[in-house]
mmCIF file of the C-alpha atoms, coordinates in Angstrom:
data_MODEL
# 
_entry.id   MODEL 
# 
loop_
_atom_site.group_PDB 
_atom_site.id 
_atom_site.type_symbol 
_atom_site.label_atom_id 
_atom_site.label_alt_id 
_atom_site.label_comp_id 
_atom_site.label_asym_id 
_atom_site.label_entity_id 
_atom_site.label_seq_id 
_atom_site.pdbx_PDB_ins_code 
_atom_site.Cartn_x 
_atom_site.Cartn_y 
_atom_site.Cartn_z 
_atom_site.occupancy 
_atom_site.B_iso_or_equiv 
_atom_site.pdbx_formal_charge 
_atom_site.auth_seq_id 
_atom_site.auth_comp_id 
_atom_site.auth_asym_id 
_atom_site.auth_atom_id 
_atom_site.pdbx_PDB_model_num 
ATOM 1   C CA . UNK A 1 1   ? 24.578 104.861 160.161 1.00 0.00 ? 1   UNK A CA 1 
ATOM 2   C CA . UNK A 1 2   ? 27.935 103.130 159.800 1.00 0.00 ? 2   UNK A CA 1 
ATOM 3   C CA . UNK A 1 3   ? 27.354 101.466 163.546 1.00 0.00 ? 3   UNK A CA 1 
ATOM 4   C CA . UNK A 1 4   ? 26.819 98.345  161.728 1.00 0.00 ? 4   UNK A CA 1 
ATOM 5   C CA . UNK A 1 5   ? 29.096 96.887  159.243 1.00 0.00 ? 5   UNK A CA 1 
ATOM 6   C CA . UNK A 1 6   ? 30.243 93.196  157.677 1.00 0.00 ? 6   UNK A CA 1 
ATOM 7   C CA . UNK A 1 7   ? 33.011 92.736  155.106 1.00 0.00 ? 7   UNK A CA 1 
ATOM 8   C CA . UNK A 1 8   ? 31.527 92.542  151.910 1.00 0.00 ? 8   UNK A CA 1 
ATOM 9   C CA . UNK A 1 9   ? 32.933 88.858  151.415 1.00 0.00 ? 9   UNK A CA 1 
ATOM 10  C CA . UNK A 1 10  ? 30.749 88.038  154.092 1.00 0.00 ? 10  UNK A CA 1 
ATOM 11  C CA . UNK A 1 11  ? 27.511 89.132  153.047 1.00 0.00 ? 11  UNK A CA 1 
ATOM 12  C CA . UNK A 1 12  ? 25.190 88.011  150.233 1.00 0.00 ? 12  UNK A CA 1 
ATOM 13  C CA . UNK A 1 13  ? 23.618 90.980  148.192 1.00 0.00 ? 13  UNK A CA 1 
ATOM 14  C CA . UNK A 1 14  ? 19.589 90.510  147.367 1.00 0.00 ? 14  UNK A CA 1 
ATOM 15  C CA . UNK A 1 15  ? 18.046 92.401  144.814 1.00 0.00 ? 15  UNK A CA 1 
ATOM 16  C CA . UNK A 1 16  ? 17.951 95.578  145.583 1.00 0.00 ? 16  UNK A CA 1 
ATOM 17  C CA . UNK A 1 17  ? 13.819 95.109  145.637 1.00 0.00 ? 17  UNK A CA 1 
ATOM 18  C CA . UNK A 1 18  ? 13.042 91.636  145.504 1.00 0.00 ? 18  UNK A CA 1 
ATOM 19  C CA . UNK A 1 19  ? 8.697  91.787  145.300 1.00 0.00 ? 19  UNK A CA 1 
ATOM 20  C CA . UNK A 1 20  ? 7.970  94.731  143.414 1.00 0.00 ? 20  UNK A CA 1 
ATOM 21  C CA . UNK A 1 21  ? 4.095  95.653  142.605 1.00 0.00 ? 21  UNK A CA 1 
ATOM 22  C CA . UNK A 1 22  ? 5.170  95.582  138.581 1.00 0.00 ? 22  UNK A CA 1 
ATOM 23  C CA . UNK A 1 23  ? 8.549  94.951  136.585 1.00 0.00 ? 23  UNK A CA 1 
ATOM 24  C CA . UNK A 1 24  ? 7.835  97.079  133.470 1.00 0.00 ? 24  UNK A CA 1 
ATOM 25  C CA . UNK A 1 25  ? 9.933  96.630  130.512 1.00 0.00 ? 25  UNK A CA 1 
ATOM 26  C CA . UNK A 1 26  ? 10.583 98.564  127.128 1.00 0.00 ? 26  UNK A CA 1 
ATOM 27  C CA . UNK A 1 27  ? 11.578 97.284  123.734 1.00 0.00 ? 27  UNK A CA 1 
ATOM 28  C CA . UNK A 1 28  ? 13.406 98.561  120.766 1.00 0.00 ? 28  UNK A CA 1 
ATOM 29  C CA . UNK A 1 29  ? 14.479 101.409 122.847 1.00 0.00 ? 29  UNK A CA 1 
ATOM 30  C CA . UNK A 1 30  ? 18.045 102.109 121.676 1.00 0.00 ? 30  UNK A CA 1 
ATOM 31  C CA . UNK A 1 31  ? 18.727 103.324 117.897 1.00 0.00 ? 31  UNK A CA 1 
ATOM 32  C CA . UNK A 1 32  ? 21.603 100.826 117.664 1.00 0.00 ? 32  UNK A CA 1 
ATOM 33  C CA . UNK A 1 33  ? 19.539 98.173  119.007 1.00 0.00 ? 33  UNK A CA 1 
ATOM 34  C CA . UNK A 1 34  ? 16.595 98.912  115.963 1.00 0.00 ? 34  UNK A CA 1 
ATOM 35  C CA . UNK A 1 35  ? 19.750 98.758  113.618 1.00 0.00 ? 35  UNK A CA 1 
ATOM 36  C CA . UNK A 1 36  ? 20.926 95.644  114.225 1.00 0.00 ? 36  UNK A CA 1 
ATOM 37  C CA . UNK A 1 37  ? 17.700 93.755  113.400 1.00 0.00 ? 37  UNK A CA 1 
ATOM 38  C CA . UNK A 1 38  ? 16.802 96.355  111.002 1.00 0.00 ? 38  UNK A CA 1 
ATOM 39  C CA . UNK A 1 39  ? 13.728 97.725  112.348 1.00 0.00 ? 39  UNK A CA 1 
ATOM 40  C CA . UNK A 1 40  ? 12.016 101.059 112.600 1.00 0.00 ? 40  UNK A CA 1 
ATOM 41  C CA . UNK A 1 41  ? 12.338 103.183 115.088 1.00 0.00 ? 41  UNK A CA 1 
ATOM 42  C CA . UNK A 1 42  ? 8.923  103.286 117.391 1.00 0.00 ? 42  UNK A CA 1 
ATOM 43  C CA . UNK A 1 43  ? 6.995  106.219 117.253 1.00 0.00 ? 43  UNK A CA 1 
ATOM 44  C CA . UNK A 1 44  ? 5.664  105.256 120.883 1.00 0.00 ? 44  UNK A CA 1 
ATOM 45  C CA . UNK A 1 45  ? 7.578  102.924 123.388 1.00 0.00 ? 45  UNK A CA 1 
ATOM 46  C CA . UNK A 1 46  ? 7.017  99.480  123.296 1.00 0.00 ? 46  UNK A CA 1 
ATOM 47  C CA . UNK A 1 47  ? 5.752  98.027  126.650 1.00 0.00 ? 47  UNK A CA 1 
ATOM 48  C CA . UNK A 1 48  ? 5.722  94.841  127.620 1.00 0.00 ? 48  UNK A CA 1 
ATOM 49  C CA . UNK A 1 49  ? 6.211  93.043  131.452 1.00 0.00 ? 49  UNK A CA 1 
ATOM 50  C CA . UNK A 1 50  ? 8.131  90.091  133.483 1.00 0.00 ? 50  UNK A CA 1 
ATOM 51  C CA . UNK A 1 51  ? 6.390  88.600  136.485 1.00 0.00 ? 51  UNK A CA 1 
ATOM 52  C CA . UNK A 1 52  ? 8.459  89.571  139.836 1.00 0.00 ? 52  UNK A CA 1 
ATOM 53  C CA . UNK A 1 53  ? 9.050  86.185  140.343 1.00 0.00 ? 53  UNK A CA 1 
ATOM 54  C CA . UNK A 1 54  ? 11.743 86.627  137.543 1.00 0.00 ? 54  UNK A CA 1 
ATOM 55  C CA . UNK A 1 55  ? 13.705 88.681  139.768 1.00 0.00 ? 55  UNK A CA 1 
ATOM 56  C CA . UNK A 1 56  ? 17.275 87.071  141.248 1.00 0.00 ? 56  UNK A CA 1 
ATOM 57  C CA . UNK A 1 57  ? 20.216 88.915  142.822 1.00 0.00 ? 57  UNK A CA 1 
ATOM 58  C CA . UNK A 1 58  ? 23.064 90.539  141.662 1.00 0.00 ? 58  UNK A CA 1 
ATOM 59  C CA . UNK A 1 59  ? 25.687 87.385  141.513 1.00 0.00 ? 59  UNK A CA 1 
ATOM 60  C CA . UNK A 1 60  ? 22.866 84.725  141.533 1.00 0.00 ? 60  UNK A CA 1 
ATOM 61  C CA . UNK A 1 61  ? 22.687 81.791  138.988 1.00 0.00 ? 61  UNK A CA 1 
ATOM 62  C CA . UNK A 1 62  ? 20.378 82.561  136.004 1.00 0.00 ? 62  UNK A CA 1 
ATOM 63  C CA . UNK A 1 63  ? 18.473 79.007  135.510 1.00 0.00 ? 63  UNK A CA 1 
ATOM 64  C CA . UNK A 1 64  ? 18.910 77.401  132.069 1.00 0.00 ? 64  UNK A CA 1 
ATOM 65  C CA . UNK A 1 65  ? 15.176 76.266  131.536 1.00 0.00 ? 65  UNK A CA 1 
ATOM 66  C CA . UNK A 1 66  ? 14.724 72.929  129.650 1.00 0.00 ? 66  UNK A CA 1 
ATOM 67  C CA . UNK A 1 67  ? 11.948 74.751  127.412 1.00 0.00 ? 67  UNK A CA 1 
ATOM 68  C CA . UNK A 1 68  ? 14.483 76.814  125.240 1.00 0.00 ? 68  UNK A CA 1 
ATOM 69  C CA . UNK A 1 69  ? 17.294 76.329  123.774 1.00 0.00 ? 69  UNK A CA 1 
ATOM 70  C CA . UNK A 1 70  ? 17.963 80.233  122.644 1.00 0.00 ? 70  UNK A CA 1 
ATOM 71  C CA . UNK A 1 71  ? 19.147 81.665  125.978 1.00 0.00 ? 71  UNK A CA 1 
ATOM 72  C CA . UNK A 1 72  ? 19.674 85.580  125.187 1.00 0.00 ? 72  UNK A CA 1 
ATOM 73  C CA . UNK A 1 73  ? 20.995 88.472  127.631 1.00 0.00 ? 73  UNK A CA 1 
ATOM 74  C CA . UNK A 1 74  ? 19.966 91.966  127.856 1.00 0.00 ? 74  UNK A CA 1 
ATOM 75  C CA . UNK A 1 75  ? 22.141 94.709  129.522 1.00 0.00 ? 75  UNK A CA 1 
ATOM 76  C CA . UNK A 1 76  ? 19.375 97.398  130.725 1.00 0.00 ? 76  UNK A CA 1 
ATOM 77  C CA . UNK A 1 77  ? 19.375 100.495 132.964 1.00 0.00 ? 77  UNK A CA 1 
ATOM 78  C CA . UNK A 1 78  ? 16.655 99.895  135.275 1.00 0.00 ? 78  UNK A CA 1 
ATOM 79  C CA . UNK A 1 79  ? 14.693 102.829 137.125 1.00 0.00 ? 79  UNK A CA 1 
ATOM 80  C CA . UNK A 1 80  ? 13.083 102.153 140.575 1.00 0.00 ? 80  UNK A CA 1 
ATOM 81  C CA . UNK A 1 81  ? 9.940  104.445 141.224 1.00 0.00 ? 81  UNK A CA 1 
ATOM 82  C CA . UNK A 1 82  ? 9.890  106.153 144.680 1.00 0.00 ? 82  UNK A CA 1 
ATOM 83  C CA . UNK A 1 83  ? 6.799  108.229 144.524 1.00 0.00 ? 83  UNK A CA 1 
ATOM 84  C CA . UNK A 1 84  ? 3.412  107.353 143.646 1.00 0.00 ? 84  UNK A CA 1 
ATOM 85  C CA . UNK A 1 85  ? 1.877  108.763 140.482 1.00 0.00 ? 85  UNK A CA 1 
ATOM 86  C CA . UNK A 1 86  ? -0.610 108.726 137.497 1.00 0.00 ? 86  UNK A CA 1 
ATOM 87  C CA . UNK A 1 87  ? -0.561 110.771 134.424 1.00 0.00 ? 87  UNK A CA 1 
ATOM 88  C CA . UNK A 1 88  ? 2.425  112.322 135.394 1.00 0.00 ? 88  UNK A CA 1 
ATOM 89  C CA . UNK A 1 89  ? 3.986  115.219 133.339 1.00 0.00 ? 89  UNK A CA 1 
ATOM 90  C CA . UNK A 1 90  ? 7.414  114.456 131.616 1.00 0.00 ? 90  UNK A CA 1 
ATOM 91  C CA . UNK A 1 91  ? 8.946  117.648 133.342 1.00 0.00 ? 91  UNK A CA 1 
ATOM 92  C CA . UNK A 1 92  ? 8.431  116.212 136.645 1.00 0.00 ? 92  UNK A CA 1 
ATOM 93  C CA . UNK A 1 93  ? 8.914  112.618 136.095 1.00 0.00 ? 93  UNK A CA 1 
ATOM 94  C CA . UNK A 1 94  ? 12.434 112.172 137.538 1.00 0.00 ? 94  UNK A CA 1 
ATOM 95  C CA . UNK A 1 95  ? 10.906 113.714 140.801 1.00 0.00 ? 95  UNK A CA 1 
ATOM 96  C CA . UNK A 1 96  ? 8.989  109.788 141.117 1.00 0.00 ? 96  UNK A CA 1 
ATOM 97  C CA . UNK A 1 97  ? 12.328 108.208 140.465 1.00 0.00 ? 97  UNK A CA 1 
ATOM 98  C CA . UNK A 1 98  ? 14.214 106.719 143.473 1.00 0.00 ? 98  UNK A CA 1 
ATOM 99  C CA . UNK A 1 99  ? 17.360 105.744 141.740 1.00 0.00 ? 99  UNK A CA 1 
ATOM 100 C CA . UNK A 1 100 ? 18.703 103.236 139.470 1.00 0.00 ? 100 UNK A CA 1 
ATOM 101 C CA . UNK A 1 101 ? 20.379 99.810  139.220 1.00 0.00 ? 101 UNK A CA 1 
ATOM 102 C CA . UNK A 1 102 ? 21.707 97.696  136.564 1.00 0.00 ? 102 UNK A CA 1 
ATOM 103 C CA . UNK A 1 103 ? 19.168 94.775  135.280 1.00 0.00 ? 103 UNK A CA 1 
ATOM 104 C CA . UNK A 1 104 ? 19.897 91.779  132.937 1.00 0.00 ? 104 UNK A CA 1 
ATOM 105 C CA . UNK A 1 105 ? 16.652 91.144  130.776 1.00 0.00 ? 105 UNK A CA 1 
ATOM 106 C CA . UNK A 1 106 ? 17.098 87.531  129.935 1.00 0.00 ? 106 UNK A CA 1 
ATOM 107 C CA . UNK A 1 107 ? 15.211 86.624  126.969 1.00 0.00 ? 107 UNK A CA 1 
ATOM 108 C CA . UNK A 1 108 ? 14.241 82.612  125.740 1.00 0.00 ? 108 UNK A CA 1 
ATOM 109 C CA . UNK A 1 109 ? 13.942 84.069  122.016 1.00 0.00 ? 109 UNK A CA 1 
ATOM 110 C CA . UNK A 1 110 ? 12.327 80.996  121.164 1.00 0.00 ? 110 UNK A CA 1 
ATOM 111 C CA . UNK A 1 111 ? 9.098  81.643  123.230 1.00 0.00 ? 111 UNK A CA 1 
ATOM 112 C CA . UNK A 1 112 ? 9.606  85.262  122.541 1.00 0.00 ? 112 UNK A CA 1 
ATOM 113 C CA . UNK A 1 113 ? 9.800  85.236  118.935 1.00 0.00 ? 113 UNK A CA 1 
ATOM 114 C CA . UNK A 1 114 ? 8.085  81.905  117.829 1.00 0.00 ? 114 UNK A CA 1 
ATOM 115 C CA . UNK A 1 115 ? 6.043  80.497  120.496 1.00 0.00 ? 115 UNK A CA 1 
ATOM 116 C CA . UNK A 1 116 ? 2.995  80.973  122.673 1.00 0.00 ? 116 UNK A CA 1 
ATOM 117 C CA . UNK A 1 117 ? 1.592  83.389  119.290 1.00 0.00 ? 117 UNK A CA 1 
ATOM 118 C CA . UNK A 1 118 ? 4.706  85.765  119.623 1.00 0.00 ? 118 UNK A CA 1 
ATOM 119 C CA . UNK A 1 119 ? 3.934  87.078  122.627 1.00 0.00 ? 119 UNK A CA 1 
ATOM 120 C CA . UNK A 1 120 ? 6.602  88.108  124.912 1.00 0.00 ? 120 UNK A CA 1 
ATOM 121 C CA . UNK A 1 121 ? 5.579  87.478  127.617 1.00 0.00 ? 121 UNK A CA 1 
ATOM 122 C CA . UNK A 1 122 ? 6.447  83.926  128.716 1.00 0.00 ? 122 UNK A CA 1 
ATOM 123 C CA . UNK A 1 123 ? 10.010 84.483  127.084 1.00 0.00 ? 123 UNK A CA 1 
ATOM 124 C CA . UNK A 1 124 ? 11.160 87.025  129.214 1.00 0.00 ? 124 UNK A CA 1 
ATOM 125 C CA . UNK A 1 125 ? 9.478  85.914  132.680 1.00 0.00 ? 125 UNK A CA 1 
ATOM 126 C CA . UNK A 1 126 ? 11.021 82.406  133.617 1.00 0.00 ? 126 UNK A CA 1 
ATOM 127 C CA . UNK A 1 127 ? 12.264 82.356  137.028 1.00 0.00 ? 127 UNK A CA 1 
ATOM 128 C CA . UNK A 1 128 ? 15.939 83.937  137.573 1.00 0.00 ? 128 UNK A CA 1 
ATOM 129 C CA . UNK A 1 129 ? 15.080 86.209  134.154 1.00 0.00 ? 129 UNK A CA 1 
ATOM 130 C CA . UNK A 1 130 ? 15.772 89.580  135.762 1.00 0.00 ? 130 UNK A CA 1 
ATOM 131 C CA . UNK A 1 131 ? 19.237 89.834  137.601 1.00 0.00 ? 131 UNK A CA 1 
ATOM 132 C CA . UNK A 1 132 ? 19.174 92.971  139.292 1.00 0.00 ? 132 UNK A CA 1 
ATOM 133 C CA . UNK A 1 133 ? 21.610 95.139  141.442 1.00 0.00 ? 133 UNK A CA 1 
ATOM 134 C CA . UNK A 1 134 ? 24.493 95.586  142.933 1.00 0.00 ? 134 UNK A CA 1 
ATOM 135 C CA . UNK A 1 135 ? 22.429 98.296  144.752 1.00 0.00 ? 135 UNK A CA 1 
ATOM 136 C CA . UNK A 1 136 ? 19.940 101.378 143.869 1.00 0.00 ? 136 UNK A CA 1 
ATOM 137 C CA . UNK A 1 137 ? 21.944 104.457 143.303 1.00 0.00 ? 137 UNK A CA 1 
ATOM 138 C CA . UNK A 1 138 ? 20.161 107.450 144.069 1.00 0.00 ? 138 UNK A CA 1 
ATOM 139 C CA . UNK A 1 139 ? 18.969 109.595 141.389 1.00 0.00 ? 139 UNK A CA 1 
ATOM 140 C CA . UNK A 1 140 ? 20.691 112.791 142.891 1.00 0.00 ? 140 UNK A CA 1 
ATOM 141 C CA . UNK A 1 141 ? 23.987 110.542 142.956 1.00 0.00 ? 141 UNK A CA 1 
ATOM 142 C CA . UNK A 1 142 ? 23.875 109.918 138.934 1.00 0.00 ? 142 UNK A CA 1 
ATOM 143 C CA . UNK A 1 143 ? 25.841 112.851 137.415 1.00 0.00 ? 143 UNK A CA 1 
ATOM 144 C CA . UNK A 1 144 ? 23.425 112.183 133.978 1.00 0.00 ? 144 UNK A CA 1 
ATOM 145 C CA . UNK A 1 145 ? 21.631 109.049 133.790 1.00 0.00 ? 145 UNK A CA 1 
ATOM 146 C CA . UNK A 1 146 ? 21.591 109.840 129.763 1.00 0.00 ? 146 UNK A CA 1 
ATOM 147 C CA . UNK A 1 147 ? 25.063 109.473 129.303 1.00 0.00 ? 147 UNK A CA 1 
ATOM 148 C CA . UNK A 1 148 ? 26.483 106.292 130.894 1.00 0.00 ? 148 UNK A CA 1 
ATOM 149 C CA . UNK A 1 149 ? 28.143 103.572 128.873 1.00 0.00 ? 149 UNK A CA 1 
ATOM 150 C CA . UNK A 1 150 ? 26.319 99.982  129.469 1.00 0.00 ? 150 UNK A CA 1 
ATOM 151 C CA . UNK A 1 151 ? 28.047 96.701  128.413 1.00 0.00 ? 151 UNK A CA 1 
ATOM 152 C CA . UNK A 1 152 ? 27.684 93.398  128.686 1.00 0.00 ? 152 UNK A CA 1 
ATOM 153 C CA . UNK A 1 153 ? 30.384 90.438  128.590 1.00 0.00 ? 153 UNK A CA 1 
ATOM 154 C CA . UNK A 1 154 ? 29.994 86.935  127.986 1.00 0.00 ? 154 UNK A CA 1 
ATOM 155 C CA . UNK A 1 155 ? 32.842 84.456  129.516 1.00 0.00 ? 155 UNK A CA 1 
ATOM 156 C CA . UNK A 1 156 ? 34.764 87.818  129.107 1.00 0.00 ? 156 UNK A CA 1 
ATOM 157 C CA . UNK A 1 157 ? 33.867 88.579  125.673 1.00 0.00 ? 157 UNK A CA 1 
ATOM 158 C CA . UNK A 1 158 ? 32.266 91.766  125.341 1.00 0.00 ? 158 UNK A CA 1 
ATOM 159 C CA . UNK A 1 159 ? 29.065 91.399  123.734 1.00 0.00 ? 159 UNK A CA 1 
ATOM 160 C CA . UNK A 1 160 ? 27.452 95.155  124.064 1.00 0.00 ? 160 UNK A CA 1 
ATOM 161 C CA . UNK A 1 161 ? 29.036 98.105  124.476 1.00 0.00 ? 161 UNK A CA 1 
ATOM 162 C CA . UNK A 1 162 ? 26.961 101.316 123.811 1.00 0.00 ? 162 UNK A CA 1 
ATOM 163 C CA . UNK A 1 163 ? 25.969 104.709 126.072 1.00 0.00 ? 163 UNK A CA 1 
ATOM 164 C CA . UNK A 1 164 ? 22.280 105.330 127.334 1.00 0.00 ? 164 UNK A CA 1 
ATOM 165 C CA . UNK A 1 165 ? 22.394 108.573 125.044 1.00 0.00 ? 165 UNK A CA 1 
ATOM 166 C CA . UNK A 1 166 ? 21.211 106.302 122.460 1.00 0.00 ? 166 UNK A CA 1 
ATOM 167 C CA . UNK A 1 167 ? 18.110 105.754 124.311 1.00 0.00 ? 167 UNK A CA 1 
ATOM 168 C CA . UNK A 1 168 ? 15.261 106.603 122.166 1.00 0.00 ? 168 UNK A CA 1 
ATOM 169 C CA . UNK A 1 169 ? 13.003 107.087 124.915 1.00 0.00 ? 169 UNK A CA 1 
ATOM 170 C CA . UNK A 1 170 ? 14.568 108.694 128.006 1.00 0.00 ? 170 UNK A CA 1 
ATOM 171 C CA . UNK A 1 171 ? 13.840 107.750 131.601 1.00 0.00 ? 171 UNK A CA 1 
ATOM 172 C CA . UNK A 1 172 ? 11.366 110.837 131.915 1.00 0.00 ? 172 UNK A CA 1 
ATOM 173 C CA . UNK A 1 173 ? 9.493  110.140 128.610 1.00 0.00 ? 173 UNK A CA 1 
ATOM 174 C CA . UNK A 1 174 ? 8.935  106.352 129.868 1.00 0.00 ? 174 UNK A CA 1 
ATOM 175 C CA . UNK A 1 175 ? 7.715  107.249 133.047 1.00 0.00 ? 175 UNK A CA 1 
ATOM 176 C CA . UNK A 1 176 ? 5.349  109.817 132.007 1.00 0.00 ? 176 UNK A CA 1 
ATOM 177 C CA . UNK A 1 177 ? 4.330  107.511 129.059 1.00 0.00 ? 177 UNK A CA 1 
ATOM 178 C CA . UNK A 1 178 ? 3.783  104.824 131.545 1.00 0.00 ? 178 UNK A CA 1 
ATOM 179 C CA . UNK A 1 179 ? 1.565  106.476 134.192 1.00 0.00 ? 179 UNK A CA 1 
ATOM 180 C CA . UNK A 1 180 ? -1.243 107.257 131.421 1.00 0.00 ? 180 UNK A CA 1 
ATOM 181 C CA . UNK A 1 181 ? -2.050 103.743 131.579 1.00 0.00 ? 181 UNK A CA 1 
ATOM 182 C CA . UNK A 1 182 ? -1.212 102.685 135.366 1.00 0.00 ? 182 UNK A CA 1 
ATOM 183 C CA . UNK A 1 183 ? -0.449 104.253 138.488 1.00 0.00 ? 183 UNK A CA 1 
ATOM 184 C CA . UNK A 1 184 ? 3.386  104.054 139.719 1.00 0.00 ? 184 UNK A CA 1 
ATOM 185 C CA . UNK A 1 185 ? 3.913  102.753 143.084 1.00 0.00 ? 185 UNK A CA 1 
ATOM 186 C CA . UNK A 1 186 ? 7.297  102.790 145.171 1.00 0.00 ? 186 UNK A CA 1 
ATOM 187 C CA . UNK A 1 187 ? 9.358  100.002 144.579 1.00 0.00 ? 187 UNK A CA 1 
ATOM 188 C CA . UNK A 1 188 ? 8.179  99.389  140.983 1.00 0.00 ? 188 UNK A CA 1 
ATOM 189 C CA . UNK A 1 189 ? 10.803 98.702  138.361 1.00 0.00 ? 189 UNK A CA 1 
ATOM 190 C CA . UNK A 1 190 ? 11.120 100.069 135.002 1.00 0.00 ? 190 UNK A CA 1 
ATOM 191 C CA . UNK A 1 191 ? 13.811 98.200  132.812 1.00 0.00 ? 191 UNK A CA 1 
ATOM 192 C CA . UNK A 1 192 ? 14.305 100.913 130.006 1.00 0.00 ? 192 UNK A CA 1 
ATOM 193 C CA . UNK A 1 193 ? 15.614 98.635  127.234 1.00 0.00 ? 193 UNK A CA 1 
ATOM 194 C CA . UNK A 1 194 ? 18.987 97.069  125.793 1.00 0.00 ? 194 UNK A CA 1 
ATOM 195 C CA . UNK A 1 195 ? 21.652 98.423  123.058 1.00 0.00 ? 195 UNK A CA 1 
ATOM 196 C CA . UNK A 1 196 ? 22.960 96.284  120.172 1.00 0.00 ? 196 UNK A CA 1 
ATOM 197 C CA . UNK A 1 197 ? 24.718 93.470  120.505 1.00 0.00 ? 197 UNK A CA 1 
ATOM 198 C CA . UNK A 1 198 ? 22.094 90.456  121.707 1.00 0.00 ? 198 UNK A CA 1 
ATOM 199 C CA . UNK A 1 199 ? 23.081 87.052  120.770 1.00 0.00 ? 199 UNK A CA 1 
ATOM 200 C CA . UNK A 1 200 ? 20.086 86.481  118.574 1.00 0.00 ? 200 UNK A CA 1 
ATOM 201 C CA . UNK A 1 201 ? 20.959 89.149  115.844 1.00 0.00 ? 201 UNK A CA 1 
ATOM 202 C CA . UNK A 1 202 ? 24.807 87.877  115.798 1.00 0.00 ? 202 UNK A CA 1 
ATOM 203 C CA . UNK A 1 203 ? 25.432 86.007  112.536 1.00 0.00 ? 203 UNK A CA 1 
ATOM 204 C CA . UNK A 1 204 ? 25.398 83.075  113.141 1.00 0.00 ? 204 UNK A CA 1 
ATOM 205 C CA . UNK A 1 205 ? 23.110 83.402  116.660 1.00 0.00 ? 205 UNK A CA 1 
ATOM 206 C CA . UNK A 1 206 ? 24.768 82.997  120.034 1.00 0.00 ? 206 UNK A CA 1 
ATOM 207 C CA . UNK A 1 207 ? 22.788 82.174  122.676 1.00 0.00 ? 207 UNK A CA 1 
ATOM 208 C CA . UNK A 1 208 ? 24.043 81.145  126.773 1.00 0.00 ? 208 UNK A CA 1 
ATOM 209 C CA . UNK A 1 209 ? 24.642 77.687  127.635 1.00 0.00 ? 209 UNK A CA 1 
ATOM 210 C CA . UNK A 1 210 ? 25.073 76.057  131.080 1.00 0.00 ? 210 UNK A CA 1 
ATOM 211 C CA . UNK A 1 211 ? 28.261 77.276  132.759 1.00 0.00 ? 211 UNK A CA 1 
ATOM 212 C CA . UNK A 1 212 ? 28.704 80.911  130.812 1.00 0.00 ? 212 UNK A CA 1 
ATOM 213 C CA . UNK A 1 213 ? 29.043 83.739  133.180 1.00 0.00 ? 213 UNK A CA 1 
ATOM 214 C CA . UNK A 1 214 ? 27.034 86.804  132.098 1.00 0.00 ? 214 UNK A CA 1 
ATOM 215 C CA . UNK A 1 215 ? 28.855 90.258  133.672 1.00 0.00 ? 215 UNK A CA 1 
ATOM 216 C CA . UNK A 1 216 ? 26.630 93.229  132.837 1.00 0.00 ? 216 UNK A CA 1 
ATOM 217 C CA . UNK A 1 217 ? 27.565 96.903  134.100 1.00 0.00 ? 217 UNK A CA 1 
ATOM 218 C CA . UNK A 1 218 ? 26.601 100.625 134.072 1.00 0.00 ? 218 UNK A CA 1 
ATOM 219 C CA . UNK A 1 219 ? 28.723 103.504 134.597 1.00 0.00 ? 219 UNK A CA 1 
ATOM 220 C CA . UNK A 1 220 ? 28.055 104.528 138.205 1.00 0.00 ? 220 UNK A CA 1 
ATOM 221 C CA . UNK A 1 221 ? 25.686 101.933 138.949 1.00 0.00 ? 221 UNK A CA 1 
ATOM 222 C CA . UNK A 1 222 ? 27.983 99.432  139.230 1.00 0.00 ? 222 UNK A CA 1 
ATOM 223 C CA . UNK A 1 223 ? 28.391 95.799  137.857 1.00 0.00 ? 223 UNK A CA 1 
ATOM 224 C CA . UNK A 1 224 ? 26.431 92.193  138.101 1.00 0.00 ? 224 UNK A CA 1 
ATOM 225 C CA . UNK A 1 225 ? 27.648 88.812  137.312 1.00 0.00 ? 225 UNK A CA 1 
ATOM 226 C CA . UNK A 1 226 ? 25.228 85.632  136.853 1.00 0.00 ? 226 UNK A CA 1 
ATOM 227 C CA . UNK A 1 227 ? 26.319 82.053  135.767 1.00 0.00 ? 227 UNK A CA 1 
ATOM 228 C CA . UNK A 1 228 ? 24.075 80.048  133.853 1.00 0.00 ? 228 UNK A CA 1 
ATOM 229 C CA . UNK A 1 229 ? 23.376 76.384  135.502 1.00 0.00 ? 229 UNK A CA 1 
# 
């Protein structure tokens, strides 16, 4: 309304969606990310999840668990569902999206890739492993969600630098696919995958340590910045 305003410096931004029913994630969904690890491009979306308790604010700390020595970053485009639906047709899928925001799919690679039977959930869902924000940019305000640069820097060094045009499955395809299995409801968050440049596939691998600062940014959507503690 413009009637109540505070200076940005005096406000603490929380995650734009703090307690969704579902946090749905997609693996191996950028061509360059598949190439960097030498795997075939999936024929169907690879779906996993994070618990909502992993969500933290756009400028809050990422807590480095004592249980991992392989903490990694993943900048991701996140879609926020705005309209309930099941068995959604791909042609109508964007009508079910309220808007988009920036996410960091923080990952404990040892738990994701070797421990817990190599199921991904535990390695992806420690507390604070889903920084989100800084705001939801409505669908209509984004010129082309499939043509946005997407970047991640650690301590000022560019680690990921790609574009959402390299997505294997775009947002409509993902919404339609997931809705085959579960009912999507307003507030659900869909993380759409990360591009190349993650730490685990570097030679030698690079992992986050306490004191590091991770900045994730997507064109038109903004920037989140989180310190590892």
